[in-house]
Tab-separated table of C-alpha atoms in Angstrom:
chain	number	residue	atom	x	y	z
A	21	UNK	CA	6.649	46.290	-20.966
A	22	UNK	CA	3.958	44.114	-19.331
A	23	UNK	CA	3.245	44.459	-15.633
A	24	UNK	CA	4.320	41.221	-13.934
A	25	UNK	CA	1.671	39.162	-12.310
A	26	UNK	CA	1.468	38.937	-8.573
A	27	UNK	CA	0.415	36.348	-6.033
A	28	UNK	CA	-0.357	36.410	-2.317
A	29	UNK	CA	2.130	35.492	0.271
A	30	UNK	CA	0.412	33.637	3.321
A	31	UNK	CA	1.354	33.160	6.848
A	32	UNK	CA	1.930	29.261	7.228
A	33	UNK	CA	0.560	29.348	10.741
A	34	UNK	CA	-3.114	30.495	9.901
A	35	UNK	CA	-3.083	30.949	6.137
A	36	UNK	CA	-3.854	34.553	6.216
A	37	UNK	CA	-2.609	36.768	3.619
A	38	UNK	CA	0.357	38.989	4.681
A	39	UNK	CA	1.117	40.719	1.280
A	40	UNK	CA	1.667	40.020	-2.350
A	41	UNK	CA	4.789	39.624	-4.470
A	42	UNK	CA	5.453	39.914	-8.339
A	43	UNK	CA	5.728	36.680	-10.095
A	44	UNK	CA	8.263	36.706	-12.935
A	45	UNK	CA	8.380	34.706	-16.060
A	46	UNK	CA	10.949	33.248	-18.562
A	47	UNK	CA	10.983	36.373	-20.627
A	48	UNK	CA	11.890	38.519	-17.465
A	49	UNK	CA	14.571	35.892	-16.381
A	50	UNK	CA	16.278	36.122	-19.817
A	51	UNK	CA	16.201	40.021	-19.687
A	52	UNK	CA	17.721	39.974	-16.183
A	53	UNK	CA	20.703	37.758	-17.434
A	54	UNK	CA	21.257	39.942	-20.399
A	55	UNK	CA	21.308	43.046	-18.281
A	56	UNK	CA	23.747	41.290	-15.897
A	57	UNK	CA	25.878	40.478	-18.687
A	58	UNK	CA	25.923	44.092	-19.969
A	59	UNK	CA	27.190	45.390	-16.700
A	60	UNK	CA	29.664	42.388	-16.072
A	61	UNK	CA	32.794	44.184	-17.124
A	62	UNK	CA	31.777	47.311	-15.083
A	63	UNK	CA	31.222	45.213	-11.993
A	64	UNK	CA	34.406	43.235	-12.371
A	65	UNK	CA	36.262	46.402	-12.447
A	66	UNK	CA	35.008	47.852	-9.119
A	67	UNK	CA	37.904	48.533	-6.855
A	68	UNK	CA	38.337	46.336	-3.880
A	69	UNK	CA	37.768	49.536	-1.933
A	70	UNK	CA	34.366	50.087	-3.441
A	71	UNK	CA	33.345	46.359	-3.042
A	72	UNK	CA	34.306	46.521	0.596
A	73	UNK	CA	32.437	49.752	1.127
A	74	UNK	CA	29.371	48.388	-0.391
A	75	UNK	CA	29.550	45.282	1.611
A	76	UNK	CA	30.122	46.973	4.665
A	77	UNK	CA	27.367	49.386	4.191
A	78	UNK	CA	24.883	46.596	3.495
A	79	UNK	CA	25.836	44.853	6.855
A	80	UNK	CA	24.965	48.208	8.645
A	81	UNK	CA	21.825	48.560	6.749
A	82	UNK	CA	20.820	45.196	7.621
A	83	UNK	CA	21.514	45.334	11.122
A	84	UNK	CA	19.473	48.634	11.380
A	85	UNK	CA	16.441	46.975	9.537
A	86	UNK	CA	16.862	43.830	11.419
A	87	UNK	CA	13.894	44.003	13.775
A	88	UNK	CA	11.404	44.912	10.957
A	89	UNK	CA	12.882	41.835	9.068
A	90	UNK	CA	12.528	39.513	11.912
A	91	UNK	CA	8.763	40.375	11.943
A	92	UNK	CA	8.589	39.879	8.271
A	93	UNK	CA	10.390	36.639	8.426
A	94	UNK	CA	8.100	35.193	11.011
A	95	UNK	CA	4.996	35.924	8.900
A	96	UNK	CA	6.636	34.730	5.746
A	97	UNK	CA	8.133	31.686	6.760
A	98	UNK	CA	6.068	30.647	9.809
A	99	UNK	CA	9.372	30.077	11.654
A	100	UNK	CA	9.556	30.694	15.342
A	101	UNK	CA	10.714	34.255	16.201
A	102	UNK	CA	13.833	33.135	17.989
A	103	UNK	CA	15.061	31.436	14.879
A	104	UNK	CA	14.276	34.393	12.779
A	105	UNK	CA	16.257	36.520	15.029
A	106	UNK	CA	19.364	34.022	14.606
A	107	UNK	CA	18.876	33.996	10.896
A	108	UNK	CA	19.226	37.960	10.757
A	109	UNK	CA	22.297	37.948	13.116
A	110	UNK	CA	23.947	35.276	10.788
A	111	UNK	CA	22.918	37.328	7.714
A	112	UNK	CA	24.694	40.376	9.115
A	113	UNK	CA	27.759	38.459	9.879
A	114	UNK	CA	27.983	37.108	6.320
A	115	UNK	CA	27.938	40.503	4.878
A	116	UNK	CA	30.571	41.665	7.514
A	117	UNK	CA	32.682	38.717	6.823
A	118	UNK	CA	32.543	39.109	2.862
A	119	UNK	CA	33.706	42.680	3.330
A	120	UNK	CA	36.593	41.607	5.462
A	121	UNK	CA	37.499	38.919	2.667
A	122	UNK	CA	37.860	41.298	-0.140
A	123	UNK	CA	41.236	42.268	1.271
A	124	UNK	CA	42.365	38.530	0.933
A	125	UNK	CA	41.343	38.154	-2.789
A	126	UNK	CA	44.791	37.847	-4.355
A	127	UNK	CA	47.202	35.538	-6.208
A	128	UNK	CA	50.867	34.694	-5.792
A	129	UNK	CA	53.938	34.587	-7.849
A	130	UNK	CA	55.298	31.031	-9.413
A	131	UNK	CA	58.903	30.143	-9.645
A	132	UNK	CA	58.851	29.249	-13.412
A	133	UNK	CA	62.474	28.908	-13.613
A	134	UNK	CA	62.068	25.539	-11.812
A	135	UNK	CA	62.039	24.128	-15.321
A	136	UNK	CA	64.886	25.039	-17.865
A	137	UNK	CA	62.191	26.333	-20.269
A	138	UNK	CA	60.982	28.885	-17.646
A	139	UNK	CA	64.401	30.570	-17.110
A	140	UNK	CA	64.414	34.201	-17.474
A	141	UNK	CA	60.458	34.208	-17.172
A	142	UNK	CA	58.376	36.093	-14.575
A	143	UNK	CA	55.104	34.341	-13.603
A	144	UNK	CA	52.360	34.965	-11.308
A	145	UNK	CA	48.486	34.196	-10.995
A	146	UNK	CA	45.770	36.290	-10.133
A	147	UNK	CA	41.952	35.699	-9.510
A	148	UNK	CA	39.222	37.234	-11.641
A	149	UNK	CA	35.471	37.254	-11.247
A	150	UNK	CA	34.026	34.217	-12.903
A	151	UNK	CA	31.017	36.257	-14.645
A	152	UNK	CA	27.374	36.396	-14.161
A	153	UNK	CA	26.068	34.294	-11.175
A	154	UNK	CA	22.677	32.980	-10.438
A	155	UNK	CA	21.834	32.177	-6.787
A	156	UNK	CA	18.749	30.234	-5.978
A	157	UNK	CA	17.593	30.138	-2.389
A	158	UNK	CA	15.466	27.775	-0.209
A	159	UNK	CA	12.315	28.994	1.677
A	160	UNK	CA	13.567	28.104	5.174
A	161	UNK	CA	16.149	30.903	5.736
A	162	UNK	CA	15.347	33.298	2.850
A	163	UNK	CA	17.522	36.321	3.956
A	164	UNK	CA	20.486	34.246	5.199
A	165	UNK	CA	20.502	32.030	2.037
A	166	UNK	CA	20.229	34.902	-0.321
A	167	UNK	CA	23.087	36.674	1.549
A	168	UNK	CA	25.107	33.506	1.066
A	169	UNK	CA	24.621	33.868	-2.684
A	170	UNK	CA	24.957	37.708	-3.087
A	171	UNK	CA	27.730	38.875	-0.651
A	172	UNK	CA	30.426	36.480	-2.082
A	173	UNK	CA	29.460	37.324	-5.634
A	174	UNK	CA	29.719	41.043	-5.035
A	175	UNK	CA	33.096	40.490	-3.198
A	176	UNK	CA	34.304	38.665	-6.036
A	177	UNK	CA	33.271	41.303	-8.605
A	178	UNK	CA	30.223	39.169	-10.250
A	179	UNK	CA	26.930	40.510	-11.025
A	180	UNK	CA	24.243	38.184	-9.590
A	181	UNK	CA	20.638	37.326	-10.065
A	182	UNK	CA	18.934	35.861	-6.964
A	183	UNK	CA	15.855	33.655	-7.411
A	184	UNK	CA	13.858	33.203	-3.852
A	185	UNK	CA	11.675	30.444	-3.225
A	186	UNK	CA	8.168	31.100	-4.407
A	187	UNK	CA	6.589	30.850	-0.990
A	188	UNK	CA	9.153	33.421	0.645
A	189	UNK	CA	9.911	36.252	-1.716
A	190	UNK	CA	9.217	39.275	0.622
A	191	UNK	CA	12.203	39.427	2.896
A	192	UNK	CA	14.551	38.852	-0.031
A	193	UNK	CA	12.938	41.566	-1.852
A	194	UNK	CA	13.588	43.927	0.924
A	195	UNK	CA	17.351	42.736	1.177
A	196	UNK	CA	17.836	43.409	-2.623
A	197	UNK	CA	16.564	46.785	-2.244
A	198	UNK	CA	18.956	47.575	0.736
A	199	UNK	CA	21.807	46.154	-1.476
A	200	UNK	CA	20.831	48.185	-4.409
A	201	UNK	CA	20.806	51.341	-2.482
A	202	UNK	CA	24.273	50.726	-1.240
A	203	UNK	CA	25.553	49.960	-4.851
A	204	UNK	CA	24.048	53.395	-6.099
A	205	UNK	CA	25.438	55.337	-3.124
A	206	UNK	CA	28.958	53.882	-4.126
A	207	UNK	CA	28.739	54.820	-7.739
A	208	UNK	CA	28.090	51.004	-8.719
A	209	UNK	CA	25.337	49.886	-11.071
A	210	UNK	CA	22.155	48.920	-9.331
A	211	UNK	CA	21.882	45.975	-11.770
A	212	UNK	CA	24.778	44.286	-10.220
A	213	UNK	CA	22.250	42.705	-8.164
A	214	UNK	CA	18.841	41.671	-9.430
A	215	UNK	CA	15.852	39.530	-8.148
A	216	UNK	CA	13.656	37.452	-10.338
A	217	UNK	CA	10.621	35.513	-8.616
A	218	UNK	CA	8.760	32.477	-10.387
A	219	UNK	CA	8.491	28.877	-10.785
A	220	UNK	CA	10.843	26.058	-11.855
A	221	UNK	CA	10.873	27.202	-15.633
A	222	UNK	CA	12.090	30.668	-14.487
A	223	UNK	CA	14.871	28.893	-12.564
A	224	UNK	CA	15.694	26.661	-15.595
A	225	UNK	CA	15.976	29.707	-17.783
A	226	UNK	CA	18.448	31.336	-15.414
A	227	UNK	CA	20.510	28.387	-14.768
A	228	UNK	CA	20.719	27.296	-18.426
A	229	UNK	CA	21.333	30.798	-20.079
A	230	UNK	CA	24.607	30.949	-22.030
A	231	UNK	CA	25.753	34.290	-20.527
A	232	UNK	CA	25.628	32.663	-17.011
A	233	UNK	CA	28.916	31.544	-15.534
A	234	UNK	CA	28.121	30.064	-12.174
A	235	UNK	CA	25.011	28.660	-10.371
A	236	UNK	CA	24.722	28.664	-6.682
A	237	UNK	CA	21.703	26.652	-5.240
A	238	UNK	CA	20.482	25.789	-1.782
A	239	UNK	CA	17.610	23.322	-1.652
A	240	UNK	CA	16.840	19.628	-1.937
A	241	UNK	CA	19.026	17.057	-3.480
A	242	UNK	CA	16.612	16.138	-6.253
A	243	UNK	CA	16.344	19.632	-7.451
A	244	UNK	CA	19.990	20.296	-7.182
A	245	UNK	CA	21.100	17.252	-9.100
A	246	UNK	CA	18.669	18.314	-11.928
A	247	UNK	CA	20.141	21.675	-11.890
A	248	UNK	CA	23.696	20.441	-12.045
A	249	UNK	CA	22.747	18.468	-15.241
A	250	UNK	CA	20.823	21.350	-16.954
A	251	UNK	CA	23.541	23.916	-16.088
A	252	UNK	CA	26.423	21.876	-17.434
A	253	UNK	CA	29.215	23.121	-18.384
A	254	UNK	CA	28.535	25.998	-16.011
A	255	UNK	CA	30.094	25.939	-12.600
A	256	UNK	CA	27.707	24.873	-9.857
A	257	UNK	CA	27.909	25.192	-5.892
A	258	UNK	CA	25.229	22.988	-4.462
A	259	UNK	CA	24.298	23.069	-0.784
A	260	UNK	CA	21.719	20.348	-0.539
A	261	UNK	CA	20.017	18.366	1.782
A	262	UNK	CA	20.881	15.784	4.472
A	263	UNK	CA	19.536	13.636	7.358
A	264	UNK	CA	22.145	14.645	10.152
A	265	UNK	CA	23.158	12.080	12.537
A	266	UNK	CA	24.314	12.561	16.156
A	267	UNK	CA	26.128	9.746	17.822
A	268	UNK	CA	25.914	9.239	21.599
A	269	UNK	CA	28.914	7.339	23.033
A	270	UNK	CA	28.941	5.212	26.177
A	271	UNK	CA	31.020	7.878	27.935
A	272	UNK	CA	28.887	10.704	26.715
A	273	UNK	CA	27.566	13.643	28.852
A	274	UNK	CA	23.892	12.145	28.550
A	275	UNK	CA	22.209	15.408	29.771
A	276	UNK	CA	24.304	17.626	27.336
A	277	UNK	CA	23.604	15.150	24.562
A	278	UNK	CA	19.737	15.043	25.193
A	279	UNK	CA	19.797	18.763	25.482
A	280	UNK	CA	21.581	18.814	21.979
A	281	UNK	CA	18.980	16.463	20.442
A	282	UNK	CA	16.064	18.725	21.608
A	283	UNK	CA	17.841	21.926	20.609
A	284	UNK	CA	19.200	20.582	17.395
A	285	UNK	CA	16.211	18.522	16.190
A	286	UNK	CA	13.286	21.104	16.709
A	287	UNK	CA	14.935	24.538	15.827
A	288	UNK	CA	13.035	26.164	12.892
A	289	UNK	CA	10.401	23.461	13.282
A	290	UNK	CA	12.851	20.938	12.015
A	291	UNK	CA	13.091	22.683	8.507
A	292	UNK	CA	16.852	23.068	8.367
A	293	UNK	CA	19.212	20.913	6.471
A	294	UNK	CA	21.464	20.172	9.471
A	295	UNK	CA	18.764	19.563	12.152
A	296	UNK	CA	19.209	16.543	14.025
A	297	UNK	CA	17.209	13.662	12.301
A	298	UNK	CA	19.212	10.334	13.123
A	299	UNK	CA	20.284	9.814	16.688
A	300	UNK	CA	22.452	6.797	17.163
A	301	UNK	CA	23.029	5.614	20.648
A	302	UNK	CA	25.435	2.992	22.111
A	303	UNK	CA	23.237	0.262	23.565
A	304	UNK	CA	24.750	0.374	27.203
A	305	UNK	CA	23.392	3.950	27.733
A	306	UNK	CA	20.361	3.835	25.282
A	307	UNK	CA	17.492	3.283	27.769
A	308	UNK	CA	18.665	5.960	30.039
A	309	UNK	CA	19.236	8.465	27.173
A	310	UNK	CA	15.859	7.786	25.847
A	311	UNK	CA	14.364	8.582	29.324
A	312	UNK	CA	16.269	11.803	29.509
A	313	UNK	CA	15.261	12.807	26.044
A	314	UNK	CA	11.530	12.079	26.670
A	315	UNK	CA	11.708	14.206	29.815
A	316	UNK	CA	12.741	17.327	27.735
A	317	UNK	CA	10.121	17.105	24.971
A	318	UNK	CA	7.383	18.968	27.033
A	319	UNK	CA	9.644	21.946	27.167
A	320	UNK	CA	9.416	22.214	23.371
A	321	UNK	CA	6.607	24.788	23.193
A	322	UNK	CA	4.394	24.405	20.109
A	323	UNK	CA	2.252	27.184	18.635
A	324	UNK	CA	2.194	30.754	17.275
A	325	UNK	CA	5.646	31.579	15.743
A	326	UNK	CA	5.095	35.230	16.770
A	327	UNK	CA	5.352	34.231	20.556
A	328	UNK	CA	9.056	34.423	21.701
A	329	UNK	CA	8.546	31.188	23.583
A	330	UNK	CA	7.552	29.092	20.715
A	331	UNK	CA	10.159	26.668	19.411
A	332	UNK	CA	8.058	24.583	16.910
A	333	UNK	CA	5.268	26.034	14.595
A	334	UNK	CA	3.615	25.256	11.474
A	335	UNK	CA	5.533	23.934	8.365
A	336	UNK	CA	5.916	26.053	5.308
A	337	UNK	CA	2.582	24.562	3.773
A	338	UNK	CA	0.027	21.738	4.111
A	339	UNK	CA	1.666	19.687	1.434
A	340	UNK	CA	4.991	19.497	3.764
A	341	UNK	CA	2.759	18.868	6.758
A	342	UNK	CA	1.083	15.955	5.140
A	343	UNK	CA	4.243	14.388	3.762
A	344	UNK	CA	5.909	14.444	7.196
A	345	UNK	CA	2.831	12.854	8.894
A	346	UNK	CA	2.971	10.220	6.005
A	347	UNK	CA	6.544	9.269	6.602
A	348	UNK	CA	5.779	9.033	10.190
A	349	UNK	CA	2.806	6.730	9.601
A	350	UNK	CA	4.950	4.611	7.203
A	351	UNK	CA	7.577	4.228	9.784
A	352	UNK	CA	5.081	3.043	12.418
A	353	UNK	CA	3.456	0.691	10.069
A	354	UNK	CA	6.991	-0.869	9.334
A	355	UNK	CA	7.689	-1.603	12.936
A	356	UNK	CA	9.027	1.761	14.367
A	357	UNK	CA	7.962	2.751	17.888
A	358	UNK	CA	6.286	6.118	18.367
A	359	UNK	CA	7.754	7.298	21.494
A	360	UNK	CA	6.334	10.877	21.251
A	361	UNK	CA	4.296	13.111	18.946
A	362	UNK	CA	3.481	11.883	15.334
A	363	UNK	CA	0.272	13.706	15.147
A	364	UNK	CA	-1.041	17.372	14.562
A	365	UNK	CA	-0.660	19.543	17.551
A	366	UNK	CA	-3.086	22.329	18.582
A	367	UNK	CA	-0.511	24.216	20.599
A	368	UNK	CA	-1.274	22.978	23.900
A	369	UNK	CA	-2.067	26.376	25.444
A	370	UNK	CA	-5.484	27.112	24.237
A	371	UNK	CA	-4.626	28.420	20.838
A	372	UNK	CA	-5.657	27.062	17.610
A	373	UNK	CA	-2.306	25.499	16.552
A	374	UNK	CA	-2.686	27.441	13.305
A	375	UNK	CA	-6.488	27.328	13.050
A	376	UNK	CA	-6.423	23.955	11.186
A	377	UNK	CA	-3.944	22.023	13.481
A	378	UNK	CA	-1.101	23.071	11.124
A	379	UNK	CA	1.650	22.368	13.660
A	380	UNK	CA	3.377	18.866	14.131
A	381	UNK	CA	3.902	17.805	17.777
A	382	UNK	CA	7.527	17.187	18.399
A	383	UNK	CA	8.081	13.595	17.230
A	384	UNK	CA	10.448	10.893	18.617
A	385	UNK	CA	10.566	7.479	16.412
A	386	UNK	CA	12.531	4.786	17.775
A	387	UNK	CA	14.004	1.885	15.780
A	388	UNK	CA	12.752	3.054	12.210
A	389	UNK	CA	13.806	0.495	9.871
A	390	UNK	CA	16.199	0.914	6.923
A	391	UNK	CA	14.328	1.716	3.905
A	392	UNK	CA	11.995	3.943	5.458
A	393	UNK	CA	12.202	7.656	4.113
A	394	UNK	CA	11.884	9.013	7.816
A	395	UNK	CA	15.487	7.374	8.538
A	396	UNK	CA	16.793	7.326	4.711
A	397	UNK	CA	15.718	10.658	3.502
A	398	UNK	CA	15.567	14.180	4.707
A	399	UNK	CA	12.303	14.726	6.598
A	400	UNK	CA	12.545	18.462	7.051
A	401	UNK	CA	10.106	18.565	9.958
A	402	UNK	CA	10.278	18.354	13.801
A	403	UNK	CA	10.894	14.634	13.813
A	404	UNK	CA	13.885	12.708	15.436
A	405	UNK	CA	14.633	8.894	14.881
A	406	UNK	CA	16.476	7.010	17.573
A	407	UNK	CA	18.436	3.796	17.020
A	408	UNK	CA	20.665	1.769	19.209
A	409	UNK	CA	23.824	-0.021	18.289
A	410	UNK	CA	26.323	-2.138	20.130
A	411	UNK	CA	29.523	-0.013	19.852
A	412	UNK	CA	31.001	3.125	18.346
A	413	UNK	CA	32.342	1.357	15.418
A	414	UNK	CA	29.049	0.232	14.466
A	415	UNK	CA	27.597	3.770	15.048
A	416	UNK	CA	30.122	5.390	12.758
A	417	UNK	CA	29.334	2.748	9.896
A	418	UNK	CA	25.419	3.497	10.388
A	419	UNK	CA	26.255	7.359	10.053
A	420	UNK	CA	28.055	6.635	6.727
A	421	UNK	CA	25.348	4.382	5.478
A	422	UNK	CA	23.575	7.231	3.860
A	423	UNK	CA	23.514	8.769	0.515
A	424	UNK	CA	23.879	12.207	2.369
A	425	UNK	CA	26.826	13.733	4.198
A	426	UNK	CA	26.393	17.291	5.114
A	427	UNK	CA	27.128	17.551	8.953
A	428	UNK	CA	27.407	14.897	11.691
A	429	UNK	CA	28.050	15.049	15.422
A	430	UNK	CA	29.200	12.654	18.207
A	431	UNK	CA	28.979	13.149	21.932
A	432	UNK	CA	31.933	11.622	23.721
A	433	UNK	CA	34.298	12.416	26.620
A	434	UNK	CA	37.115	10.594	24.869
A	435	UNK	CA	39.728	12.082	22.561
A	436	UNK	CA	40.319	8.824	20.637
A	437	UNK	CA	36.581	8.576	19.867
A	438	UNK	CA	36.388	12.181	18.839
A	439	UNK	CA	39.333	11.883	16.565
A	440	UNK	CA	38.083	8.688	15.019
A	441	UNK	CA	34.829	10.508	14.310
A	442	UNK	CA	36.714	13.206	12.480
A	443	UNK	CA	38.674	10.505	10.548
A	444	UNK	CA	35.620	8.230	9.510
A	445	UNK	CA	32.600	10.184	9.249
A	446	UNK	CA	31.828	10.889	5.665
A	447	UNK	CA	30.373	14.544	5.960
A	448	UNK	CA	31.313	18.091	5.059
A	449	UNK	CA	31.432	18.855	8.721
A	450	UNK	CA	32.175	16.743	11.937
A	451	UNK	CA	31.069	18.380	15.347
A	452	UNK	CA	32.119	17.035	18.663
A	453	UNK	CA	29.974	17.708	21.803
A	454	UNK	CA	27.624	20.256	19.863
A	455	UNK	CA	24.780	19.813	17.753
A	456	UNK	CA	25.358	18.923	13.960
A	457	UNK	CA	23.549	22.045	13.122
A	458	UNK	CA	26.278	24.155	14.466
A	459	UNK	CA	27.612	26.207	11.529
A	460	UNK	CA	30.091	29.161	11.307
A	461	UNK	CA	29.115	31.638	8.658
A	462	UNK	CA	32.897	32.314	8.279
A	463	UNK	CA	34.089	28.731	7.915
A	464	UNK	CA	33.941	26.387	4.704
A	465	UNK	CA	30.378	24.847	4.697
A	466	UNK	CA	29.118	22.197	2.294
A	467	UNK	CA	28.520	18.566	1.905
A	468	UNK	CA	29.804	15.338	0.265
A	469	UNK	CA	27.910	12.616	-1.534
A	470	UNK	CA	24.380	13.752	-2.438
A	471	UNK	CA	24.467	16.601	0.023
A	472	UNK	CA	26.198	18.745	-2.524
A	473	UNK	CA	29.616	20.148	-4.108
A	474	UNK	CA	31.517	23.165	-3.377
A	475	UNK	CA	31.656	25.172	-0.273
A	476	UNK	CA	29.973	28.416	1.270
A	477	UNK	CA	31.246	30.764	3.840
A	478	UNK	CA	32.552	34.017	2.394
A	479	UNK	CA	35.995	33.274	1.946
A	480	UNK	CA	35.347	29.880	0.260
A	481	UNK	CA	32.411	31.052	-1.782
A	482	UNK	CA	34.416	33.971	-3.003
A	483	UNK	CA	36.992	31.539	-4.296
A	484	UNK	CA	34.217	29.409	-5.966
A	485	UNK	CA	33.193	32.459	-7.803
A	486	UNK	CA	36.431	33.447	-9.284
A	487	UNK	CA	38.812	31.863	-11.659
A	488	UNK	CA	42.583	31.832	-11.675
A	489	UNK	CA	44.429	33.658	-14.599
A	490	UNK	CA	48.007	32.775	-14.990
A	491	UNK	CA	50.405	35.429	-16.297
A	492	UNK	CA	53.790	34.613	-17.802
A	493	UNK	CA	56.124	37.489	-18.558
A	494	UNK	CA	59.363	37.646	-20.579
A	495	UNK	CA	61.031	40.798	-19.334
């Protein structure tokens, strides 16, 4: 067996090498699927008690290792420490919730004698594991997103192969090591969970292998749609991108709404699929709202992600940084007003801003025209776009005038306006008087339109990774 190649993993803030990770290839990916297929029956027959024991043990192991993993996540992703702490807390909660849901994985009886042909028959359905699962995670929340793939698969009784993003494999490698330790301790095969690194061709080998039954992917819409086409007829669960909107009604608490935009638009340096990107404000309060928003921007500390006070740091790489700045410049050229930011930031406190100005200043654009990617697409950076509308009816129509639909939010004191938002907004989640980035890891999560298909959250993801089996018995 050949020794896998390796590549350096670099700290996005200053480019220094923090470690090295193995690089898989298509042959290795194929062997991983074959191994998963070989243990599929054994994993599917693990008792509910064993599966819950494993999941509970992993939650405890992750909680114990959380401090070290936060340190690693900061270095690997360049994400501010505060956001890495949130990631680890959510990851632990995901494993705990998956353990709880094992007890709820069941079927029910069916009254077959409702039809004359069913008289004398006894019927019920149960749930069975779908089979080998491939989980592909994004770079921005590597431990959490891998947990969203692995925990439901194990709870359902499925072997799973996880592929981390090439830029951020180290924390996921540590996670998989902890998972395999718990599997072995419970007498389950370590090969129930495997990890393969590599490029897009490795991913294609995994997602198109005939032994794979389901693919769960978190990432961009373009890549997700490509995976869905290639993977057919396998089942796919796609958690894709968005350009989340936040609507500010005329009766909104403007201070709370402005705080929400700052909090929801710049966390994780804007590299989150449900960070605030489009802010749509009713005209009668627009000037005052913009004023309050601008007053809060200096509080968004830019700099070294290792500093607990930092809220915006470097993006994952220089390519991402240049793309975001290019989209901002395009918007400016098309007539948008740059209210704040739109340039590289050196940190503002005497540091280097990532040696080469790798950080982008928190950016607020006003009146970005339709057709510009800063408004139409997912910018995935610390950029918020502000637009005014005459009324809430127009605001809701504007939210829906997007090919995306993951989460949306509205700030209002009115129950009627809130309920209308719930009814009208075309999104997988509608949030009232909170950031659209609010997400519970025990609730159904996913999008509509180009934002994906299927739902995550342990209970719902477990159902996605099982199939019903109908049983008919003539006693």
